[in-house]
Amino acid sequence: DAKTTQPPSMDCAEGRAANLPCNHSTISGNEYVYWYRQIHSQGPQYIIHGLKNNETNEMASLIITEDRKSSTLILPHATLRDTAVYYCIVRVAGGSQGNLIFGKGTKLSVKP
Amino acid sequence: DSGVTQTPKHLITATGQRVTLRCSPRSGDLSVYWYQQSLDQGLQFLIQYYNGEERAKGNILERFSAQQFPDLHSELNLSSLELGDSALYFCASSPGTGGNTGELFFGEGSRLTVL
């Protein structure tokens, strides 16, 4: 699975959009980008995933560059409850092994 | 609530002892995954079971073992415990092998403290 690089920490003002970047320059054509988050000591929570098209759901939007070497997770209106560690993971979908390999992630602090 | 249940939530034990952590996956999910999260190591994948069979193995120590039972619940056994085994242990489940969507559903974890 391709490696990812994320900033260790970011701050965001409450009510503003939080844009979390992820570099995955060695991504292969059949690898998806997944985003999970972990709110303090709770179990990680799935947010969104995509292959090459931009994706949006009720939680967030995922923007993947055309060359697929980087992506951005966007939380459109961050709240204090969005304070968490956000993990960007790149992995082949459709395989027989579903385990995800978590890196260090980005610690997002949403401030009032 | 992810639908994944882990027990116990907290466990304190002594070095050299053995403990068993239990996980009930979401209804209908066939795959169970175990992860360890300690302060200095982050989330480490330990092992995956699919419908009772071991499917993938990560950084699981020989002192640790797991199994998935016919009713699909899983147990993680940790023996000869050391101070460094103190960590949060998470269980996750997915409908199939997990390969199709990559979405895993995590439980709230079992916090193990070894004194």
Coordinates of C-alpha atoms in Angstrom, one line a residue:
Chain A
D1 CA 0.0 0.0 0.0
A2 CA 1.2 3.5 -0.8
K3 CA 2.5 5.7 1.9
T4 CA 0.8 9.0 2.9
T5 CA 2.2 12.2 4.4
Q6 CA 0.0 14.5 6.5
P7 CA 0.9 17.5 8.6
P8 CA 1.1 16.6 12.3
S9 CA -1.3 19.3 13.4
M10 CA -3.7 22.0 12.2
D11 CA -6.0 24.5 13.8
C12 CA -9.3 25.7 12.5
A13 CA -11.8 28.3 13.8
E14 CA -15.3 27.0 14.7
G15 CA -17.7 27.5 11.8
R16 CA -15.0 27.8 9.2
A17 CA -14.0 25.1 6.7
A18 CA -11.3 22.8 7.7
N19 CA -9.1 21.7 4.8
L20 CA -6.8 18.7 5.6
P21 CA -4.2 17.8 3.1
C22 CA -2.6 14.4 2.3
N23 CA 0.2 13.6 0.0
H24 CA 0.3 10.1 -1.6
S25 CA 2.7 10.6 -4.5
T26 CA 3.3 6.8 -5.0
I27 CA -0.3 5.9 -5.2
S28 CA -1.1 3.1 -7.8
G29 CA -4.0 3.2 -10.2
N30 CA -6.1 0.7 -8.3
E31 CA -5.6 2.3 -4.8
Y32 CA -8.3 4.3 -3.1
V33 CA -7.9 7.1 -0.7
Y34 CA -9.7 6.7 2.6
W35 CA -10.2 9.1 5.5
Y36 CA -10.9 8.1 9.1
R37 CA -10.9 10.1 12.2
Q38 CA -10.4 9.3 15.9
I39 CA -11.9 11.5 18.5
H40 CA -9.9 11.3 21.7
S41 CA -9.4 7.6 22.6
Q42 CA -12.6 6.5 20.9
G43 CA -12.7 4.0 18.1
P44 CA -11.7 5.3 14.6
Q45 CA -14.6 6.4 12.5
Y46 CA -14.9 6.1 8.7
I47 CA -15.5 9.5 6.9
I48 CA -15.2 9.1 3.2
H49 CA -13.2 7.4 0.4
G50 CA -12.6 7.9 -3.3
L51 CA -10.6 6.7 -6.3
K52 CA -10.3 9.7 -8.6
N53 CA -13.5 11.6 -8.6
N54 CA -14.4 14.1 -6.0
E55 CA -16.7 12.7 -3.4
T56 CA -19.1 14.3 -0.9
N57 CA -21.3 12.8 1.9
E58 CA -23.0 14.2 4.9
M59 CA -19.8 14.5 6.8
A60 CA -17.2 15.8 4.4
S61 CA -15.9 16.3 0.9
L62 CA -12.9 14.6 -0.6
I63 CA -11.0 16.4 -3.4
I64 CA -8.4 14.3 -5.3
T65 CA -6.0 16.0 -7.7
E66 CA -6.1 15.0 -11.3
D67 CA -2.7 13.2 -11.0
R68 CA -4.0 11.5 -7.8
K69 CA -0.8 12.3 -5.9
S70 CA -2.6 14.3 -3.3
S71 CA -6.0 14.9 -1.8
T72 CA -7.8 17.2 0.6
L73 CA -10.5 16.4 3.1
I74 CA -12.9 19.3 3.6
L75 CA -15.1 19.7 6.7
P76 CA -17.3 22.5 5.4
H77 CA -18.3 24.0 8.8
A78 CA -16.1 22.7 11.5
T79 CA -17.5 22.4 15.0
L80 CA -15.8 21.7 18.3
R81 CA -16.8 18.1 18.0
D82 CA -14.7 17.8 14.9
T83 CA -11.6 18.1 17.0
A84 CA -9.9 14.7 16.4
V85 CA -6.9 13.0 14.7
Y86 CA -7.6 12.6 11.0
Y87 CA -6.0 9.7 9.1
C88 CA -5.5 9.5 5.4
I89 CA -5.0 5.9 4.2
V90 CA -4.3 4.6 0.7
R91 CA -5.2 1.1 -0.1
V92 CA -6.3 -1.3 -2.8
A93 CA -10.1 -2.0 -2.7
G94 CA -11.5 -5.3 -3.7
G95 CA -8.7 -7.3 -2.1
S96 CA -9.1 -10.2 0.2
Q97 CA -7.6 -8.5 3.2
G98 CA -9.4 -5.5 4.5
N99 CA -7.0 -4.3 7.2
L100 CA -6.1 -0.6 7.1
I101 CA -2.7 0.6 7.9
F102 CA -2.9 3.8 10.0
G103 CA -0.1 6.4 10.0
K104 CA 0.2 9.2 12.5
G105 CA -2.5 11.4 11.0
T106 CA -3.2 15.1 11.5
K107 CA -4.4 16.4 14.8
L108 CA -7.1 18.9 14.1
S109 CA -8.0 21.4 16.8
V110 CA -11.2 23.4 16.3
K111 CA -11.2 26.5 18.4
P112 CA -14.1 28.7 19.4
Chain B
D1 CA -22.8 3.7 18.0
S2 CA -20.9 1.5 15.4
G3 CA -22.7 -1.7 16.5
V4 CA -19.4 -3.3 17.5
T5 CA -19.3 -4.3 21.2
Q6 CA -16.1 -4.8 23.1
T7 CA -15.7 -6.1 26.7
P8 CA -14.3 -5.3 29.1
K9 CA -14.0 -1.5 28.7
H10 CA -11.2 -1.4 31.3
L11 CA -8.9 -4.0 32.7
I12 CA -6.1 -3.7 35.2
T13 CA -3.8 -6.7 35.7
A14 CA -0.3 -7.5 36.7
T15 CA 2.8 -8.5 34.7
G16 CA 2.9 -12.2 33.8
Q17 CA -0.8 -12.6 33.8
R18 CA -3.2 -13.6 31.0
V19 CA -6.3 -11.7 29.8
T20 CA -9.0 -12.2 27.2
L21 CA -10.7 -9.4 25.3
R22 CA -13.9 -10.1 23.6
C23 CA -15.5 -8.5 20.5
S24 CA -19.0 -8.9 19.1
P25 CA -19.1 -7.6 15.5
R26 CA -22.0 -5.8 13.8
S27 CA -24.8 -8.1 13.0
G28 CA -24.0 -9.9 9.7
D29 CA -20.4 -8.8 9.5
L30 CA -18.1 -11.7 8.8
S31 CA -14.7 -10.0 9.3
V32 CA -13.2 -9.1 12.6
Y33 CA -10.0 -7.0 13.0
W34 CA -7.9 -6.4 16.1
Y35 CA -5.8 -3.2 16.5
Q36 CA -3.5 -2.1 19.3
Q37 CA -3.0 1.6 20.2
S38 CA -0.3 2.6 22.6
L39 CA 1.0 6.1 23.2
D40 CA 4.2 5.7 21.3
Q41 CA 3.1 3.3 18.5
G42 CA -0.2 4.7 17.2
L43 CA -2.8 2.3 15.7
Q44 CA -1.1 -1.1 14.9
F45 CA -3.0 -3.8 13.0
L46 CA -2.7 -7.1 14.8
I47 CA -4.9 -9.7 13.0
Q48 CA -8.0 -10.2 10.8
Y49 CA -10.4 -13.1 10.8
Y50 CA -13.0 -13.8 8.2
N51 CA -15.8 -16.3 8.9
G52 CA -13.7 -18.1 11.4
E53 CA -10.5 -18.3 9.4
E54 CA -7.4 -16.2 9.8
R55 CA -7.1 -13.8 6.8
A56 CA -4.3 -11.4 7.6
K57 CA -1.6 -11.0 10.2
G58 CA 0.1 -7.8 11.3
N59 CA 2.4 -7.0 14.1
I60 CA 1.0 -9.5 16.5
L61 CA 3.3 -10.9 19.2
E62 CA 3.7 -14.6 19.7
R63 CA 2.3 -14.1 23.3
F64 CA -0.9 -12.9 21.7
S65 CA -3.5 -15.1 19.9
A66 CA -7.0 -14.6 18.6
Q67 CA -9.8 -16.7 17.3
Q68 CA -13.2 -16.2 15.7
F69 CA -16.0 -18.4 16.8
P70 CA -18.9 -19.9 14.8
D71 CA -21.2 -17.2 16.1
L72 CA -18.7 -14.7 14.6
H73 CA -17.6 -13.1 17.9
S74 CA -13.9 -13.0 18.5
E75 CA -11.5 -13.1 21.4
L76 CA -8.0 -11.7 21.7
N77 CA -5.9 -13.6 24.2
L78 CA -2.8 -11.8 25.7
S79 CA -0.5 -13.8 27.9
S80 CA 2.7 -13.3 29.8
L81 CA 1.8 -9.7 30.0
E82 CA 4.4 -7.0 30.1
L83 CA 4.3 -3.3 31.1
G84 CA 4.6 -2.5 27.4
D85 CA 1.3 -4.3 26.6
S86 CA -0.6 -1.5 28.3
A87 CA -2.7 0.0 25.5
L88 CA -6.1 0.4 24.0
Y89 CA -7.2 -2.6 22.0
F90 CA -9.8 -2.0 19.3
C91 CA -11.9 -4.4 17.5
A92 CA -13.4 -3.6 14.1
S93 CA -15.7 -5.5 11.8
S94 CA -16.7 -5.3 8.1
P95 CA -19.4 -7.1 6.0
G96 CA -17.1 -9.1 3.8
T97 CA -13.4 -9.4 3.7
G98 CA -13.3 -5.6 3.9
G99 CA -11.6 -5.3 0.6
N100 CA -14.5 -4.0 -1.3
T101 CA -15.3 -0.7 0.4
G102 CA -12.5 -0.3 3.0
E103 CA -15.0 0.7 5.6
L104 CA -14.3 -0.8 8.9
F105 CA -16.6 -0.2 11.9
F106 CA -14.7 0.1 15.2
G107 CA -15.7 -0.6 18.7
E108 CA -15.0 1.7 21.6
G109 CA -12.0 -0.3 22.7
S110 CA -10.7 -2.1 25.8
R111 CA -8.2 -0.3 27.8
L112 CA -5.6 -2.6 29.3
T113 CA -3.3 -1.5 32.1
V114 CA -0.5 -3.8 33.1
L115 CA 1.1 -2.9 36.5

